[in-house]
Amino acid sequence: MIARRLQFDTVKYGILHPNQLGGVAQQSTEDAGVFLTHLVQAGWAKGLKTSIIAFDIAQFFPSLNHSMLTSILSHFGFANCIVDFFSDYLIGRSTQYSWNLFLSGACDVDVGIEQGSALSPILSALYIAPLICIFEHRAQALNLDTYILSFVDDGLLISQGKMYNKTLPELYSSYRVVTDLMVTFGLVMKHDKSEIFYFSRAHNDSNPELDLLAMGASILKLKTYWRYLEFYFDQCLFFKEHV
């Protein structure tokens, strides 16, 4: 009941970001795939190539900080009774570990939301919403023309341009901004899962590498196909591999 009411209020008051598709009622992976496909094809109509960095958040649900979450609820204007409920429900929790006859002492648990709980999708969406808004403000201040798309713990940074010498520097700077914001929100980028992909209809395109070693990632290289939310994308959107 509480989860459904939170979902209703977030839609009614426009709390979540429009590009935030995960954890939101009546949104699915299909919506993310259709959005991305439309964006790529709209870019082609303008003569633009689309470059993407896909990133994952490590241990997303177990890493959500309870105090940060209640502050976010308060910031978004939820009623005090709602904020107080989650403060009582989440903050000050403890747990014990047992193994055969061994039972540990009580350990404080100030992070984590149960994955599979009715509350976890909407609470995780609310947690990530201000991060996306802050990213957009910082990207605008740095003159970065970059989209961000979020589906729970899977994120995309998207840049469009006629040449890769425009899109790749934008993606590099945007990746750095997101990495710094993750630290601020108590989250960690899973750098070894980051991937790069290009959508281009140009024959024998250059498809350059992107060096992210300075940020703890690797040198990202284009793959023949890119798997995203159970879609198999190819550069020309033929979807042969997916079929």
XYZ file of N, CA, C and O in Angstrom, residues 71-160:
360
model
N 16.640 11.985 3.904
C 16.891 13.386 3.531
C 16.317 13.694 2.155
O 15.767 14.775 1.921
N 16.428 12.738 1.238
C 15.876 12.913 -0.109
C 14.355 13.008 -0.051
O 13.749 13.855 -0.716
N 13.724 12.142 0.743
C 12.265 12.200 0.895
C 11.829 13.544 1.434
O 10.844 14.129 0.975
N 12.557 14.053 2.411
C 12.230 15.359 2.982
C 12.442 16.471 1.957
O 11.626 17.393 1.840
N 13.537 16.370 1.191
C 13.841 17.380 0.171
C 12.755 17.446 -0.892
O 12.391 18.526 -1.356
N 12.204 16.305 -1.261
C 11.170 16.262 -2.286
C 9.802 16.701 -1.772
O 8.843 16.777 -2.542
N 9.692 16.962 -0.471
C 8.448 17.511 0.070
C 7.441 16.493 0.553
O 6.266 16.840 0.737
N 7.858 15.259 0.782
C 6.932 14.287 1.334
C 6.535 14.696 2.752
O 7.302 15.337 3.471
N 5.334 14.322 3.148
C 4.805 14.699 4.464
C 5.718 14.192 5.581
O 6.375 13.150 5.445
N 5.733 14.930 6.690
C 6.594 14.551 7.811
C 6.287 13.150 8.319
O 7.187 12.421 8.748
N 5.003 12.747 8.268
C 4.659 11.409 8.759
C 5.303 10.323 7.895
O 5.682 9.255 8.406
N 5.452 10.592 6.589
C 6.114 9.628 5.705
C 7.606 9.566 6.011
O 8.198 8.485 6.133
N 8.232 10.740 6.141
C 9.665 10.788 6.447
C 9.942 10.132 7.792
O 10.890 9.354 7.944
N 9.081 10.422 8.791
C 9.269 9.833 10.124
C 9.089 8.323 10.091
O 9.794 7.583 10.787
N 8.140 7.863 9.262
C 7.927 6.411 9.156
C 9.190 5.718 8.656
O 9.633 4.714 9.230
N 9.791 6.257 7.575
C 10.983 5.611 7.026
C 12.198 5.796 7.929
O 13.078 4.932 7.967
N 12.231 6.912 8.665
C 13.315 7.069 9.630
C 13.244 5.975 10.687
O 14.254 5.377 11.070
N 12.029 5.690 11.148
C 11.846 4.651 12.162
C 12.050 3.260 11.571
O 12.570 2.353 12.219
N 11.638 3.101 10.318
C 11.695 1.794 9.661
C 13.117 1.408 9.265
O 13.504 0.238 9.345
N 13.915 2.402 8.837
C 15.230 2.101 8.279
C 16.386 2.388 9.231
O 17.323 1.592 9.330
N 16.348 3.533 9.897
C 17.502 3.989 10.680
C 17.528 3.296 12.041
O 16.495 3.099 12.675
N 18.732 2.932 12.471
C 18.899 2.276 13.764
C 18.658 0.779 13.728
O 18.445 0.149 14.767
N 18.711 0.194 12.544
C 18.499 -1.251 12.424
C 19.797 -1.995 12.753
O 20.898 -1.474 12.600
N 19.646 -3.218 13.191
C 20.812 -4.065 13.466
C 20.499 -5.488 13.010
O 19.339 -5.845 12.779
N 21.533 -6.275 12.867
C 21.362 -7.660 12.434
C 22.400 -8.534 13.122
O 23.401 -8.038 13.662
N 22.159 -9.843 13.120
C 23.104 -10.820 13.649
C 23.341 -11.902 12.602
O 22.467 -12.173 11.775
N 24.511 -12.488 12.647
C 24.865 -13.552 11.717
C 25.011 -14.863 12.491
O 25.627 -14.889 13.570
N 24.430 -15.911 11.942
C 24.537 -17.225 12.583
C 25.149 -18.227 11.609
O 24.894 -18.176 10.405
N 25.957 -19.102 12.139
C 26.563 -20.176 11.342
C 26.677 -21.400 12.235
O 27.464 -21.408 13.184
N 25.859 -22.419 11.955
C 25.766 -23.592 12.834
C 25.435 -23.134 14.259
O 24.395 -22.529 14.472
N 26.322 -23.359 15.218
C 26.059 -22.959 16.602
C 26.587 -21.564 16.926
O 26.383 -21.076 18.055
N 27.259 -20.958 15.962
C 27.831 -19.620 16.225
C 26.784 -18.544 15.979
O 26.054 -18.583 14.987
N 26.694 -17.576 16.882
C 25.818 -16.417 16.732
C 26.613 -15.167 17.059
O 27.143 -15.030 18.171
N 26.726 -14.256 16.084
C 27.520 -13.045 16.289
C 26.767 -12.054 17.160
O 25.562 -12.212 17.422
N 27.490 -11.032 17.582
C 26.843 -9.933 18.267
C 26.057 -9.082 17.283
O 26.137 -9.286 16.065
N 25.291 -8.147 17.784
C 24.482 -7.277 16.924
C 25.379 -6.314 16.159
O 26.317 -5.741 16.719
N 25.092 -6.143 14.875
C 25.849 -5.231 14.011
C 24.887 -4.175 13.465
O 23.772 -4.497 13.044
N 25.328 -2.929 13.485
C 24.501 -1.851 12.949
C 24.360 -1.993 11.440
O 25.310 -2.365 10.743
N 23.169 -1.702 10.931
C 22.908 -1.749 9.490
C 22.331 -0.395 9.085
O 21.150 -0.129 9.269
N 23.190 0.465 8.544
C 22.733 1.808 8.152
C 22.634 1.949 6.637
O 22.374 3.040 6.130
N 22.837 0.852 5.913
C 22.699 0.878 4.456
C 21.920 -0.347 4.010
O 21.844 -1.342 4.724
N 21.331 -0.234 2.817
C 20.709 -1.395 2.199
C 19.201 -1.417 2.250
O 18.591 -1.033 3.250
N 18.609 -1.812 1.123
C 17.177 -2.042 1.008
C 16.997 -3.432 0.423
O 17.700 -3.819 -0.509
N 16.056 -4.181 0.964
C 15.866 -5.556 0.519
C 15.441 -5.590 -0.944
O 14.422 -5.016 -1.318
N 16.251 -6.251 -1.755
C 15.882 -6.432 -3.158
C 14.773 -7.475 -3.238
O 14.896 -8.572 -2.726
N 13.658 -7.115 -3.855
C 12.503 -7.984 -3.883
C 11.373 -7.474 -3.026
O 10.230 -7.915 -3.160
N 11.663 -6.547 -2.137
C 10.620 -5.914 -1.341
C 9.745 -5.040 -2.233
O 10.211 -4.483 -3.233
N 8.472 -4.881 -1.877
C 7.574 -4.018 -2.650
C 8.051 -2.576 -2.642
O 7.775 -1.807 -3.561
N 8.791 -2.186 -1.601
C 9.253 -0.801 -1.477
C 10.553 -0.535 -2.225
O 10.865 0.612 -2.514
N 11.325 -1.581 -2.530
C 12.661 -1.356 -3.083
C 12.656 -0.650 -4.439
O 13.512 0.224 -4.669
N 11.738 -0.947 -5.385
C 11.805 -0.245 -6.675
C 11.606 1.265 -6.552
O 12.393 2.043 -7.096
N 10.570 1.693 -5.828
C 10.294 3.124 -5.761
C 11.304 3.846 -4.875
O 11.707 4.973 -5.181
N 11.752 3.220 -3.796
C 12.752 3.874 -2.946
C 14.079 4.041 -3.688
O 14.742 5.075 -3.566
N 14.464 3.039 -4.474
C 15.707 3.155 -5.244
C 15.576 4.220 -6.327
O 16.526 4.951 -6.608
N 14.381 4.327 -6.931
C 14.160 5.359 -7.951
C 14.238 6.750 -7.334
O 14.819 7.677 -7.915
N 13.661 6.918 -6.150
C 13.730 8.205 -5.465
C 15.166 8.542 -5.072
O 15.581 9.704 -5.111
N 15.930 7.536 -4.710
C 17.322 7.751 -4.290
C 18.172 8.283 -5.445
O 19.022 9.156 -5.257
N 17.927 7.747 -6.644
C 18.776 8.099 -7.785
C 18.308 9.367 -8.488
O 19.067 9.989 -9.252
N 17.057 9.790 -8.254
C 16.489 10.938 -8.962
C 17.300 12.225 -8.781
O 17.603 12.905 -9.777
N 17.662 12.622 -7.553
C 18.440 13.860 -7.431
C 19.824 13.766 -8.059
O 20.358 14.770 -8.536
N 20.401 12.567 -8.091
C 21.713 12.393 -8.731
C 21.622 12.743 -10.206
O 22.511 13.422 -10.747
N 20.548 12.303 -10.866
C 20.380 12.593 -12.291
C 20.194 14.084 -12.520
O 20.765 14.662 -13.450
N 19.403 14.725 -11.661
C 19.179 16.174 -11.807
C 20.470 16.961 -11.601
O 20.757 17.912 -12.345
N 21.258 16.570 -10.602
C 22.526 17.256 -10.351
C 23.479 17.044 -11.521
O 24.191 17.962 -11.942
N 23.489 15.825 -12.065
C 24.332 15.563 -13.233
C 23.981 16.515 -14.371
O 24.874 17.077 -15.018
N 22.689 16.685 -14.653
C 22.285 17.559 -15.755
C 22.731 18.995 -15.532
O 23.172 19.668 -16.461
N 22.626 19.485 -14.294
C 23.078 20.855 -13.992
C 24.586 20.996 -14.202
O 25.053 21.986 -14.768
N 25.344 20.012 -13.748
C 26.804 20.079 -13.906
C 27.205 19.935 -15.363
O 28.138 20.599 -15.828
N 26.517 19.054 -16.080
C 26.811 18.893 -17.505
C 26.527 20.191 -18.255
O 27.289 20.590 -19.147
N 25.442 20.855 -17.905
C 25.108 22.129 -18.550
C 26.159 23.179 -18.249
O 26.549 23.957 -19.128
N 26.640 23.199 -16.995
C 27.671 24.165 -16.624
C 28.973 23.916 -17.381
O 29.734 24.859 -17.644
N 29.241 22.663 -17.746
C 30.453 22.302 -18.486
C 30.223 22.281 -19.994
O 31.112 21.863 -20.741
N 29.035 22.714 -20.423
C 28.673 22.732 -21.850
C 28.746 21.336 -22.466
O 29.196 21.161 -23.604
N 28.289 20.340 -21.714
C 28.262 18.961 -22.202
C 26.856 18.650 -22.688
O 25.900 18.683 -21.913
N 26.738 18.352 -23.957
C 25.439 18.029 -24.545
C 25.233 16.521 -24.461
O 25.293 15.806 -25.459
N 24.989 16.028 -23.236
C 24.923 14.592 -22.975
C 23.593 14.229 -22.330
O 23.159 14.879 -21.380
N 22.950 13.191 -22.850
C 21.757 12.628 -22.220
C 22.191 11.607 -21.175
O 23.236 10.974 -21.287
N 21.338 11.413 -20.172
C 21.531 10.309 -19.240
C 20.231 9.524 -19.169
O 19.139 10.105 -19.123
N 20.336 8.208 -19.230
C 19.177 7.321 -19.148
C 19.439 6.330 -18.024
O 20.521 5.742 -17.946
N 18.448 6.157 -17.140
C 18.628 5.293 -15.980
C 17.550 4.217 -15.939
O 16.363 4.510 -16.097
N 17.983 2.971 -15.724
C 17.060 1.872 -15.465
C 17.583 1.120 -14.248
O 18.427 0.228 -14.366
N 17.118 1.529 -13.064
C 17.566 1.000 -11.769
C 19.086 1.194 -11.662
O 19.552 2.319 -11.597
N 19.871 0.101 -11.696
C 21.321 0.231 -11.533
C 22.065 0.227 -12.857
O 23.299 0.207 -12.884
N 21.339 0.249 -13.979
C 21.957 0.330 -15.305
C 21.782 1.745 -15.846
O 20.651 2.230 -15.951
N 22.878 2.387 -16.188
C 22.813 3.759 -16.693
C 23.464 3.890 -18.054
O 24.351 3.095 -18.412
N 23.013 4.882 -18.806
C 23.607 5.190 -20.105
C 23.952 6.663 -20.161
O 23.182 7.519 -19.713
N 25.117 6.964 -20.715
C 25.500 8.325 -21.090
C 25.499 8.369 -22.608
O 26.158 7.548 -23.252
N 24.765 9.310 -23.176
C 24.537 9.338 -24.621
C 24.930 10.688 -25.180
O 24.486 11.727 -24.684
N 25.762 10.684 -26.207
C 26.175 11.914 -26.864
C 25.999 11.750 -28.372
O 26.273 10.684 -28.925
N 25.552 12.805 -29.039
C 25.339 12.765 -30.479
C 26.117 13.880 -31.168
O 26.225 14.996 -30.647
